XYZ file of C-alpha atoms in Angstrom:
773
model
C 0.000 0.000 0.000
C 2.841 2.430 0.793
C 4.480 2.057 -2.590
C 1.095 2.390 -4.330
C -0.032 5.481 -2.393
C 3.241 7.321 -1.827
C 5.853 5.901 -4.158
C 8.906 3.667 -4.144
C 11.662 4.881 -1.796
C 15.284 4.522 -2.856
C 16.526 3.440 0.596
C 14.877 1.852 3.642
C 16.514 1.363 7.056
C 15.155 -1.224 9.497
C 16.273 -3.082 12.596
C 17.456 -6.704 12.475
C 14.058 -8.258 13.183
C 13.640 -11.512 11.268
C 10.689 -10.094 9.288
C 12.985 -7.416 7.848
C 16.258 -9.295 7.531
C 15.237 -12.823 6.546
C 16.192 -13.667 2.968
C 12.858 -15.293 2.088
C 10.367 -13.044 3.921
C 7.638 -11.246 2.004
C 9.050 -7.858 3.053
C 12.518 -8.583 1.653
C 11.065 -10.092 -1.536
C 8.967 -6.978 -2.066
C 12.002 -4.701 -1.580
C 13.974 -6.698 -4.139
C 11.101 -6.598 -6.606
C 10.857 -2.806 -6.211
C 14.679 -2.425 -6.289
C 14.727 -0.722 -2.889
C 18.114 -0.537 -1.159
C 17.608 -2.152 2.251
C 19.898 -1.112 5.125
C 19.889 -2.365 8.730
C 21.011 -0.655 11.896
C 23.500 -2.384 14.191
C 22.231 -4.327 17.136
C 22.375 -2.177 20.250
C 22.895 1.084 18.322
C 19.567 2.566 19.232
C 20.055 5.961 17.605
C 21.231 4.894 14.155
C 17.633 5.232 12.928
C 16.772 7.994 15.386
C 14.375 9.950 13.128
C 12.105 6.935 12.563
C 12.298 5.828 16.199
C 11.306 9.295 17.385
C 8.282 9.478 15.050
C 7.201 5.971 16.078
C 7.408 7.143 19.678
C 5.173 10.137 18.903
C 2.742 7.876 17.071
C 2.582 5.326 19.899
C 2.094 8.011 22.547
C -0.740 9.660 20.591
C -2.454 6.303 20.144
C -2.151 5.464 23.857
C -3.688 8.816 24.752
C -6.481 8.361 22.223
C -7.214 4.833 23.428
C -7.418 6.036 27.025
C -9.460 9.147 26.230
C -12.075 7.391 24.068
C -11.983 3.983 25.834
C -11.077 2.243 22.560
C -10.707 -1.576 22.611
C -7.137 -2.708 22.011
C -8.142 -4.889 19.087
C -8.663 -1.760 16.957
C -4.983 -0.799 17.213
C -4.405 -1.161 13.466
C -7.133 1.329 12.500
C -6.048 3.619 15.359
C -2.400 3.754 14.313
C -3.354 4.472 10.691
C -5.644 7.315 11.850
C -2.989 8.842 14.108
C -0.332 8.531 11.395
C -2.583 10.336 8.905
C -3.222 13.124 11.438
C 0.513 13.490 12.169
C 1.312 13.695 8.458
C -1.144 16.594 8.130
C 0.163 18.611 11.108
C 2.581 21.471 10.488
C 5.419 20.470 12.823
C 8.554 21.455 10.917
C 10.525 24.673 11.055
C 9.436 25.644 7.548
C 5.762 25.425 8.565
C 5.004 22.648 6.056
C 3.220 19.399 6.767
C 4.799 16.022 6.106
C 2.114 15.371 3.480
C 3.101 18.536 1.617
C 6.806 17.713 1.780
C 6.193 14.320 0.159
C 3.448 15.116 -2.365
C 4.206 18.782 -3.006
C 0.636 19.961 -2.403
C -1.407 21.238 0.533
C -3.393 18.398 2.143
C -7.181 18.496 2.104
C -8.218 17.990 5.726
C -11.974 18.176 5.094
C -12.344 14.423 5.703
C -10.797 14.682 9.186
C -12.730 17.596 10.701
C -16.199 16.077 11.075
C -15.375 12.978 13.105
C -12.845 11.762 15.642
C -11.651 8.197 16.039
C -14.230 5.878 17.678
C -17.009 8.501 17.572
C -20.523 7.104 17.914
C -22.323 7.722 14.594
C -25.426 6.893 12.597
C -25.125 5.344 9.151
C -27.854 4.757 6.599
C -28.468 1.168 5.549
C -29.713 1.287 1.926
C -29.662 -2.486 1.529
C -33.438 -3.049 1.617
C -34.735 -0.573 -0.949
C -38.163 -2.198 -1.084
C -38.924 -1.442 2.554
C -40.370 2.032 3.113
C -41.290 1.543 6.774
C -38.065 0.210 8.266
C -35.765 2.781 9.838
C -32.528 2.819 7.782
C -30.501 4.431 10.590
C -27.925 2.128 12.188
C -25.370 2.705 14.913
C -21.623 2.273 14.413
C -18.239 3.514 15.586
C -16.107 5.697 13.294
C -12.641 4.254 12.496
C -11.176 6.504 9.812
C -11.142 7.322 6.090
C -11.616 4.589 3.483
C -9.475 6.178 0.782
C -9.964 3.478 -1.842
C -13.713 3.026 -1.545
C -16.482 5.427 -2.560
C -16.197 9.217 -2.725
C -13.888 11.529 -0.783
C -16.168 11.552 2.268
C -16.291 7.756 2.725
C -15.465 6.303 6.138
C -14.578 3.015 7.857
C -17.198 1.986 10.432
C -17.490 -0.954 12.808
C -20.969 -2.327 13.498
C -22.242 -3.994 16.669
C -21.313 -7.397 15.214
C -17.693 -6.272 14.758
C -18.032 -6.108 10.964
C -15.979 -3.423 9.210
C -17.947 -1.534 6.538
C -17.363 1.581 4.399
C -20.129 4.199 4.174
C -20.489 7.832 3.095
C -23.931 8.546 4.618
C -22.742 9.111 8.178
C -23.910 11.541 10.885
C -23.035 12.232 14.511
C -25.098 10.868 17.379
C -26.094 14.151 19.042
C -27.163 15.181 22.533
C -30.862 15.092 21.613
C -30.508 11.389 20.759
C -29.398 10.611 24.311
C -32.374 12.539 25.690
C -34.723 10.189 23.845
C -35.247 7.137 26.144
C -35.750 4.723 23.242
C -32.657 5.892 21.377
C -30.621 5.921 24.591
C -31.562 2.287 25.233
C -30.577 1.381 21.667
C -27.201 3.086 22.141
C -26.550 1.225 25.402
C -27.376 -2.120 23.765
C -25.068 -1.282 20.859
C -22.182 -0.360 23.159
C -22.588 -3.534 25.226
C -22.740 -5.803 22.157
C -19.708 -4.183 20.534
C -17.701 -4.275 23.762
C -18.496 -7.976 24.155
C -17.622 -8.657 20.529
C -14.218 -6.921 20.840
C -13.384 -8.326 24.280
C -9.923 -9.919 24.162
C -11.197 -12.985 26.008
C -13.284 -13.863 22.950
C -10.229 -13.963 20.719
C -7.824 -16.172 22.662
C -6.520 -19.382 21.156
C -7.134 -22.436 23.324
C -3.954 -24.416 23.934
C -3.979 -28.173 23.261
C -3.663 -30.607 26.132
C -0.233 -30.580 27.705
C 0.780 -27.250 26.215
C 0.184 -25.249 29.385
C 3.696 -25.909 30.577
C 5.109 -23.945 27.636
C 3.053 -20.800 28.461
C 5.074 -18.048 30.123
C 3.370 -16.285 33.047
C 2.607 -12.561 32.741
C 4.987 -10.417 34.771
C 3.560 -7.129 36.122
C 5.818 -4.218 35.208
C 6.136 -1.058 37.301
C 4.779 2.170 35.765
C 8.118 3.952 36.066
C 10.111 1.209 34.340
C 13.097 2.572 32.434
C 15.116 0.534 29.978
C 18.830 0.520 30.556
C 21.183 0.559 27.632
C 24.915 0.741 27.075
C 25.617 4.444 26.420
C 29.113 3.574 25.177
C 27.652 2.163 21.971
C 25.681 5.335 21.133
C 27.516 7.564 18.625
C 28.205 11.187 19.506
C 26.688 14.208 17.761
C 29.949 14.691 15.864
C 29.723 11.126 14.530
C 26.158 11.732 13.351
C 27.218 14.808 11.361
C 24.440 15.991 9.056
C 22.344 12.939 9.972
C 21.409 14.639 13.241
C 18.165 16.634 12.969
C 16.242 18.681 15.525
C 13.454 17.077 17.468
C 10.088 17.504 15.792
C 7.754 18.653 18.565
C 4.178 17.683 19.149
C 1.741 20.271 17.811
C 0.600 21.174 21.342
C 4.071 21.291 22.890
C 5.940 23.996 20.963
C 6.452 27.573 22.063
C 6.785 28.765 18.470
C 3.097 28.059 17.824
C 1.741 28.635 21.340
C -1.128 31.126 21.065
C -1.065 32.152 24.739
C 2.542 33.316 24.988
C 3.006 37.113 25.341
C -0.742 37.642 25.812
C -1.532 40.697 27.961
C -4.325 40.585 30.558
C -5.443 41.957 33.902
C -5.189 39.664 36.923
C -5.650 39.828 40.697
C -2.710 38.099 42.368
C -4.350 37.915 45.793
C -3.985 41.625 46.600
C -7.614 42.547 45.747
C -6.144 44.918 43.157
C -6.282 44.250 39.433
C -2.835 44.455 37.844
C -1.564 44.137 34.310
C 0.235 40.900 33.522
C 1.870 39.149 30.567
C 2.072 35.433 29.799
C 5.793 34.622 29.807
C 6.274 30.882 29.253
C 4.954 27.364 29.853
C 5.177 26.172 33.438
C 7.162 22.973 33.939
C 7.819 20.422 36.648
C 11.179 20.051 38.380
C 12.279 17.516 35.762
C 11.457 19.931 32.927
C 8.207 18.341 31.769
C 5.509 20.759 30.587
C 2.444 20.819 32.856
C -0.990 20.047 31.402
C -2.313 19.136 27.963
C -3.833 21.214 25.175
C -7.488 21.070 24.137
C -9.355 22.653 21.220
C -11.862 24.048 23.739
C -9.985 26.753 25.760
C -12.110 26.003 28.831
C -10.788 22.416 28.877
C -7.146 23.366 28.252
C -5.082 22.367 31.321
C -1.671 23.691 30.245
C -0.028 25.808 32.959
C 1.783 29.101 32.281
C 3.900 31.572 34.166
C 2.621 35.175 34.133
C 4.679 38.241 35.021
C 3.179 41.378 36.579
C 4.380 44.919 35.942
C 6.352 44.932 39.241
C 8.307 41.810 38.196
C 6.508 39.289 40.413
C 5.351 36.048 38.837
C 2.513 33.593 39.313
C 1.409 30.292 37.778
C -2.068 29.794 36.245
C -3.654 27.408 33.738
C -4.730 28.167 30.174
C -8.437 27.821 30.917
C -8.148 30.523 33.614
C -6.288 32.773 31.160
C -8.977 32.257 28.500
C -11.839 32.779 30.972
C -10.153 35.940 32.288
C -9.608 37.322 28.790
C -13.135 36.591 27.540
C -14.508 38.391 30.625
C -12.464 41.529 29.837
C -13.422 42.012 26.186
C -16.556 42.946 24.277
C -18.242 40.847 21.594
C -15.545 41.904 19.097
C -12.576 40.999 21.304
C -11.739 44.612 22.244
C -10.538 45.063 25.831
C -10.952 48.181 27.956
C -8.821 50.075 30.463
C -9.851 52.214 33.474
C -8.059 55.527 33.831
C -6.051 56.230 36.973
C -4.453 59.582 36.113
C -3.084 61.663 33.226
C 0.641 62.179 33.691
C 1.950 64.114 30.696
C 1.151 65.520 27.247
C 2.895 66.220 23.962
C 2.146 67.467 20.468
C 3.788 67.046 17.077
C 4.134 69.187 13.986
C 0.625 68.331 12.733
C -1.106 70.096 15.669
C -2.938 73.322 14.779
C -1.529 76.663 15.814
C -3.633 79.667 16.854
C -3.155 81.235 13.402
C -4.812 78.362 11.503
C -7.256 77.244 14.221
C -10.291 78.962 12.643
C -12.603 78.397 9.702
C -14.800 81.109 8.172
C -18.425 80.963 7.060
C -19.184 84.302 5.531
C -18.245 86.893 8.147
C -18.446 84.380 11.005
C -15.318 82.840 12.514
C -15.491 79.350 14.114
C -12.865 77.211 15.813
C -11.962 74.036 13.945
C -13.144 71.006 15.975
C -9.963 68.913 15.797
C -7.610 67.191 18.245
C -4.988 66.343 15.642
C -1.358 66.074 16.743
C -1.896 65.743 20.532
C -1.201 62.732 22.775
C -1.558 62.209 26.529
C 0.468 59.884 28.759
C -2.165 57.934 30.727
C -1.634 55.718 33.776
C -4.200 52.897 33.971
C -5.558 51.156 37.040
C -3.916 47.876 36.008
C -0.516 49.484 36.677
C 0.444 50.118 33.045
C 0.796 53.410 31.193
C 0.705 54.391 27.529
C 0.537 57.353 25.160
C -3.014 57.750 23.844
C -4.308 60.049 21.124
C -6.329 62.957 22.507
C -9.330 62.114 20.310
C -9.588 58.630 21.874
C -9.219 59.558 25.551
C -11.465 62.628 25.117
C -14.409 60.427 24.155
C -14.029 58.030 27.108
C -12.889 60.468 29.838
C -13.854 64.030 28.795
C -14.071 65.498 32.311
C -10.675 64.163 33.440
C -9.018 65.436 30.237
C -10.668 68.875 30.578
C -9.555 69.186 34.212
C -6.006 68.145 33.240
C -5.942 70.780 30.477
C -6.967 73.524 32.906
C -4.496 72.394 35.601
C -1.642 72.423 33.067
C -2.774 75.698 31.405
C -3.233 74.232 27.927
C -7.006 74.788 27.721
C -6.505 77.634 25.202
C -4.603 75.430 22.788
C -6.636 74.937 19.545
C -7.069 71.206 20.285
C -8.733 71.998 23.658
C -10.260 75.465 23.378
C -13.263 74.402 21.269
C -14.632 71.909 23.800
C -13.096 72.187 27.314
C -15.296 75.034 28.598
C -18.470 73.311 27.433
C -17.483 70.057 29.147
C -16.712 71.749 32.444
C -20.073 73.575 32.404
C -21.870 70.260 31.952
C -19.538 68.338 34.266
C -22.114 66.842 36.650
C -24.424 65.667 33.882
C -21.544 64.172 31.906
C -20.121 62.246 34.872
C -23.381 60.318 35.281
C -23.747 59.438 31.609
C -20.280 59.124 30.085
C -18.792 55.766 29.181
C -15.692 55.822 31.355
C -14.128 52.814 29.667
C -11.376 53.557 27.182
C -11.610 50.803 24.572
C -8.212 49.460 23.729
C -7.944 49.461 19.937
C -4.305 48.366 19.985
C -5.122 44.947 21.472
C -7.621 42.188 20.868
C -8.084 39.295 23.310
C -5.039 40.696 25.117
C -2.829 40.355 22.031
C -1.297 43.450 20.455
C -2.637 43.929 16.918
C -0.111 45.549 14.534
C -1.075 48.430 12.252
C 1.555 47.694 9.603
C 3.720 44.889 8.299
C 6.786 46.497 9.876
C 5.128 46.536 13.292
C 3.959 42.922 12.845
C 7.518 41.734 12.205
C 8.756 43.733 15.193
C 6.147 42.060 17.412
C 7.291 38.642 16.191
C 10.865 39.551 17.073
C 9.828 40.729 20.535
C 7.609 37.667 21.153
C 10.206 35.206 19.857
C 7.860 33.559 17.346
C 6.658 33.951 13.746
C 2.888 34.026 14.200
C 2.276 37.345 12.433
C 4.829 36.494 9.738
C 3.074 33.158 9.158
C -0.291 34.920 8.885
C 1.159 37.363 6.335
C 2.769 34.551 4.320
C -0.449 32.550 4.318
C -2.495 35.505 3.064
C 0.024 36.696 0.476
C 0.469 33.181 -0.927
C -3.203 33.400 -1.926
C -3.352 37.092 -2.802
C -0.355 37.086 -5.187
C -2.490 35.609 -7.967
C -4.480 38.857 -8.043
C -1.836 40.948 -9.822
C 0.547 40.871 -12.777
C 3.958 42.562 -12.538
C 4.714 45.097 -15.277
C 8.479 44.938 -15.691
C 10.321 47.950 -17.058
C 7.763 50.545 -15.891
C 8.818 53.161 -13.356
C 6.035 53.925 -10.796
C 6.965 57.635 -10.855
C 6.512 57.742 -14.663
C 3.182 55.919 -14.340
C 1.897 58.531 -11.887
C 2.774 61.316 -14.326
C 0.683 59.614 -17.039
C 3.692 58.954 -19.277
C 3.044 55.196 -19.647
C 0.675 54.552 -22.541
C -0.209 51.068 -21.325
C -1.651 52.504 -18.104
C -3.767 55.277 -19.611
C -7.258 54.930 -18.132
C -5.968 53.047 -15.086
C -6.416 54.349 -11.532
C -3.726 53.979 -8.868
C -4.630 52.660 -5.425
C -2.724 51.806 -2.275
C -3.179 48.380 -0.747
C -2.531 47.393 2.839
C -2.764 44.437 5.178
C -5.403 44.457 7.922
C -4.480 42.392 10.982
C -6.845 40.667 13.379
C -6.989 38.059 16.152
C -9.603 35.302 16.017
C -11.557 34.132 19.056
C -9.243 31.095 19.382
C -6.277 33.551 19.527
C -5.093 32.642 16.011
C -3.424 35.524 14.152
C -5.024 36.577 10.867
C -3.976 38.897 8.029
C -6.105 40.146 5.109
C -4.644 41.923 2.047
C -7.114 44.659 1.086
C -7.335 47.171 -1.731
C -7.906 50.870 -1.130
C -11.073 50.814 -3.223
C -12.469 53.924 -1.541
C -10.127 56.046 -3.691
C -11.431 54.772 -7.045
C -14.349 55.892 -9.197
C -16.152 52.756 -10.326
C -19.250 52.744 -12.593
C -22.473 52.330 -10.623
C -23.409 49.279 -12.699
C -20.601 47.165 -11.267
C -20.821 48.172 -7.617
C -24.002 46.250 -6.807
C -24.385 42.523 -6.245
C -27.652 40.922 -5.126
C -27.926 38.075 -2.592
C -30.566 35.433 -1.942
C -33.645 36.717 -0.090
C -34.806 35.348 3.243
C -38.099 34.272 1.672
C -36.197 32.185 -0.875
C -34.240 30.532 1.934
C -37.481 29.576 3.701
C -38.865 28.164 0.445
C -35.663 26.187 -0.019
C -36.011 24.518 3.387
C -39.692 23.833 2.644
C -38.754 22.160 -0.655
C -36.182 19.993 1.132
C -38.825 18.716 3.553
C -41.468 18.138 0.852
C -39.095 16.248 -1.434
C -37.403 14.327 1.405
C -33.897 15.432 0.441
C -30.907 16.774 2.365
C -29.612 20.305 2.910
C -25.877 20.996 2.979
C -24.125 24.310 3.679
C -20.726 25.165 2.182
C -18.497 28.240 2.351
C -16.201 29.003 -0.584
C -12.632 30.055 0.177
C -11.130 33.387 -0.959
C -14.208 34.139 -3.033
C -13.158 37.493 -4.470
C -9.731 36.228 -5.530
C -11.496 33.746 -7.829
C -13.098 36.537 -9.866
C -11.496 38.781 -12.519
C -11.072 42.468 -11.685
C -13.759 44.601 -13.365
C -11.883 47.895 -12.865
C -8.673 49.237 -14.391
C -6.409 49.386 -11.345
C -2.656 49.534 -10.792
C -0.568 49.805 -7.652
C 3.050 49.864 -6.551
C 4.047 46.627 -4.814
C 5.177 46.892 -1.219
C 7.498 44.740 0.906
C 4.910 42.056 1.635
C 4.381 41.548 -2.141
C 7.731 39.776 -2.457
C 9.221 40.031 -5.928
C 6.648 42.728 -6.804
C 8.118 45.129 -4.225
C 8.665 48.547 -5.816
C 7.217 47.464 -9.170
C 4.086 48.488 -11.058
C 1.381 45.807 -10.762
C -1.954 45.581 -12.567
C -4.851 43.960 -10.701
C -6.262 41.044 -12.679
C -8.336 39.538 -9.842
C -10.712 41.133 -7.384
C -9.429 42.047 -3.950
C -11.340 42.727 -0.760
C -11.942 46.471 -0.616
C -12.682 47.096 -4.309
C -16.144 48.470 -5.042
C -16.632 46.017 -7.908
C -15.448 42.845 -6.132
C -18.923 41.647 -5.163
C -20.255 42.058 -8.702
C -17.225 40.323 -10.263
C -17.466 37.361 -7.895
C -21.170 36.849 -8.563
C -20.588 36.820 -12.335
C -17.712 34.329 -12.010
C -19.742 31.997 -9.780
C -22.730 32.242 -12.132
C -20.575 31.138 -15.084
C -19.379 28.106 -13.097
C -22.908 27.091 -12.040
C -24.170 27.295 -15.615
C -21.302 25.236 -17.030
C -21.166 21.439 -17.333
C -21.425 19.223 -15.326
C -23.346 21.478 -12.879
C -25.810 22.858 -15.502
C -27.873 24.919 -13.034
C -30.137 27.746 -14.200
C -30.956 30.958 -12.334
C -34.646 31.494 -11.503
C -36.545 34.580 -12.621
C -38.146 35.149 -9.209
C -34.775 35.265 -7.434
C -31.574 35.310 -9.523
C -29.610 33.902 -6.564
C -31.674 30.696 -6.498
C -30.328 28.134 -8.982
C -32.232 24.990 -10.012
C -31.868 21.883 -12.177
C -34.080 18.840 -12.760
C -33.182 15.640 -10.940
C -34.585 12.295 -9.792
C -34.249 10.443 -6.526
C -32.646 7.076 -7.400
C -34.598 5.024 -4.852
C -38.084 5.783 -6.275
C -37.401 7.766 -9.497
C -39.186 10.780 -7.969
C -38.655 13.912 -10.096
C -37.948 17.290 -8.480
C -35.665 20.332 -8.753
C -32.326 20.473 -6.980
C -31.630 23.954 -5.631
C -28.629 26.149 -4.822
C -29.185 29.259 -2.698
C -26.259 31.684 -2.948
C -25.382 34.452 -0.469
C -22.027 35.842 -1.709
C -19.723 32.855 -0.899
C -22.180 30.906 1.305
C -24.113 28.254 -0.614
C -27.021 26.072 0.547
C -27.446 22.856 -1.458
C -30.901 21.215 -1.499
C -30.544 17.767 -3.062
C -30.560 14.011 -2.462
C -26.849 14.093 -3.430
C -25.506 17.320 -1.856
C -21.964 15.981 -1.396
C -21.707 15.177 -5.096
C -22.766 18.722 -6.029
C -20.365 20.141 -3.446
C -17.541 18.122 -5.033
C -18.405 19.569 -8.447
C -18.378 23.120 -7.039
C -15.090 22.355 -5.257
C -13.559 21.571 -8.663
C -14.196 25.221 -9.610
C -13.739 27.003 -6.272
C -12.184 25.508 -3.158
C -14.509 24.912 -0.200
C -13.271 26.090 3.198
C -12.230 23.123 5.363
C -14.838 22.406 8.016
C -17.600 24.440 6.349
C -19.224 21.474 4.577
C -22.004 20.434 6.977
C -25.788 20.633 7.522
C -26.679 24.246 8.389
C -27.195 25.220 12.028
C -27.355 29.004 11.460
C -27.996 30.908 8.237
C -28.412 34.642 7.628
C -28.540 35.199 11.389
C -31.356 32.691 12.015
C -31.062 29.438 13.949
C -31.690 26.431 11.698
C -32.542 22.905 12.848
C -34.128 19.716 11.548
C -37.032 18.612 13.748
C -39.472 15.729 13.727
C -43.201 16.387 13.711
C -45.776 14.418 15.693
C -46.545 12.479 12.508
C -42.937 11.330 12.174
C -41.980 13.662 9.307
C -38.627 15.442 9.324
C -38.906 19.168 8.590
C -36.659 22.210 8.832
C -37.281 25.033 11.274
C -35.841 28.545 11.565
C -35.809 30.656 14.697
C -34.692 34.148 15.710
C -33.934 33.047 19.288
C -30.189 33.758 19.201
C -30.714 37.051 17.376
C -33.298 38.267 19.914
C -31.190 37.131 22.871
C -28.221 39.104 21.542
C -30.421 42.158 20.893
C -31.789 42.042 24.448
C -28.253 41.720 25.802
C -27.167 44.803 23.820
C -30.095 46.860 25.155
C -29.410 45.745 28.728
C -25.745 46.749 28.378
C -26.781 50.145 27.006
C -29.086 50.724 29.983
C -26.237 49.886 32.356
C -23.854 52.224 30.508
C -26.389 55.063 30.599
C -26.555 54.675 34.372
C -30.345 54.905 34.517
C -30.734 51.750 36.573
C -33.512 50.572 34.253
C -34.138 46.900 33.561
C -35.989 45.071 30.821
C -39.101 43.324 32.044
C -40.909 40.353 30.536
C -44.657 40.985 30.950
C -46.684 37.807 30.853
C -49.131 39.078 28.218
C -46.740 40.955 25.919
C -47.818 40.274 22.327
C -45.962 43.082 20.558
C -42.484 44.602 20.832
C -44.076 48.066 21.379
C -47.314 49.104 23.146
C -50.458 48.493 21.092
C -51.568 52.121 21.487
C -48.283 53.597 20.237
C -48.626 55.895 17.184
C -45.275 56.961 15.699
C -46.934 59.598 13.478
C -48.004 61.600 16.548
C -44.775 61.090 18.502
C -43.428 64.539 19.408
C -40.700 63.431 21.821
C -37.203 64.903 21.452
C -35.053 63.595 18.616
C -31.994 61.502 19.395
C -28.640 63.136 19.909
C -25.856 62.270 17.414
C -24.162 59.766 19.753
C -27.418 57.802 20.119
C -28.337 57.606 16.436
C -25.804 54.834 15.795
C -27.520 52.616 18.376
């Protein structure tokens, strides 16, 4: 299988086990037939094949952990080791950031098959064997064992049934929490687990010895847990003897500081002094023998890794990752922005861009007015967490206007143009402002406690300070995709192009592109290369792109229930980069553009930020959906609903398959949604992990429910949306300081009183700061 799937290696090194060294074994015969050079390590020289031994150790340790975590029977070791080996080959564990799969095959691995299920998950599979029976339930229970690469489609899996039979199926779904809440289903699951456990029990697979053979059986010897194997260190070659054979250890994915998302995170902690203080995550905490404490988990609340944090005064403490995550989530808003509470203003400064008294006025006719600007001024602010930072006047003025006004008066700078136009007004309204102002200064420089760079230069500096390459990796990942969007124009000077002296660029508009940085909720760094489309003049006809209506989405779910077919949601990757650029745009490449740095580049693909990107993407996707083998047609009622005739194979029932398109989100209504998704994936890559039945769409909760008559239908709900809206209103009431609370009257039938008439409402209009709410 290895030579068929991967290729024929030139050299193999093994130990001196008889299976590998015997002249007439199948392994040796196969190596001869394939002309593979077979080498053997010396007996007792444990490190002569150190790279393979180390990887086998990783593989064995991962399998032992998996077997313990999921309570997997030992008899499934062969499937388990294959699964763990495939996962390891798809993890980026090398210094160059590439996976083992990519190093061997030269292409990025598709991990879509590995994201839906974990080894030994309890699943349902659909038994299509008895097509004549319309009353029998086709759902069967099984345990998931891995990917069956040589059977069926891409999403085809190995399953083990309650009888211990290994089968390969593509129609597989998770057993969910609601199944366990159903007494009948719960009983079925318990029976399945008991039968499978009995079937895989080792006692059922022991060979009975013939009479008189008991005396040849060796007794089992219990081994201590801390057993260490002794070996003769004199026979192990030195590093100098290894030479270039010696390679660095390849770390586990959850045991490497270079990819640790928590390191250098900034947060506010109470170290037992009842005073919140600023702290920074310094390093992993370890035991006395140097072993890292705790294990990683995809859910931050279940992550038990321990870290050392350092406070501003130099003291240190030890806390676990789940406490760090819980602390950080409690200190940020819904967008990950943290806030700081002001202690005092310590200093001020201004630069050359600040207005002077001579140019501080604007004129309207004969009237002279001060210009309302704070440009060029910064204040040194001490925060209650013990830190201090220079903050732009415009930012701190909004969050702490009274404190800033009082500081300006105390330091005799209230007549400066940046203060004179507002300080007196604030001091007159001081008491009213204190009760209503939002005294939190939102920290725009950080997100989830991680400093977010404003430029590529700052991102690289942060990597150097943090001792990792997280921002650099995010930039490389984004630019590796974005570089297809431009063509380099060699021999053209950007300065000449700006003067209009390059005939090829006549009619083209110049823009400036930049990278926008962000931090995801799982603390992963993200970079997005965006175009400065706000500086271009694009025709109105190419700046509009329609999307599927909510009514069409409801009709789509209704059709799925009536026709008895499935619904699958997919999200297409880098949508705009797949579409040609509809505008004539050029730009000068910057450092992050690699070989295009300093050169004139013409945009040939759409970038995020261009006014025409949405229109271009919709046209490109439409061409793909119309082409063979998809052959979908857009409907007249809603151009973003695509249909084609089809038949269900089990009963030859004729209906229309549907695609509902919202920019790069596509809902597939069909009896064969995976097949259609595969066809779309041939045109535009589907984001890993996005291929699944929908649970939320266009802001509405989506779920499949069963009616009293036993029919499966789709339901939509605004529960999550309303809950979030109520939470926002409650937070606004708290911020306003009115002490008001939302009540839930028992007989409330409308969101507003039934006698309310907006046309006769003469209450005061909202102030500018409330309009945005």
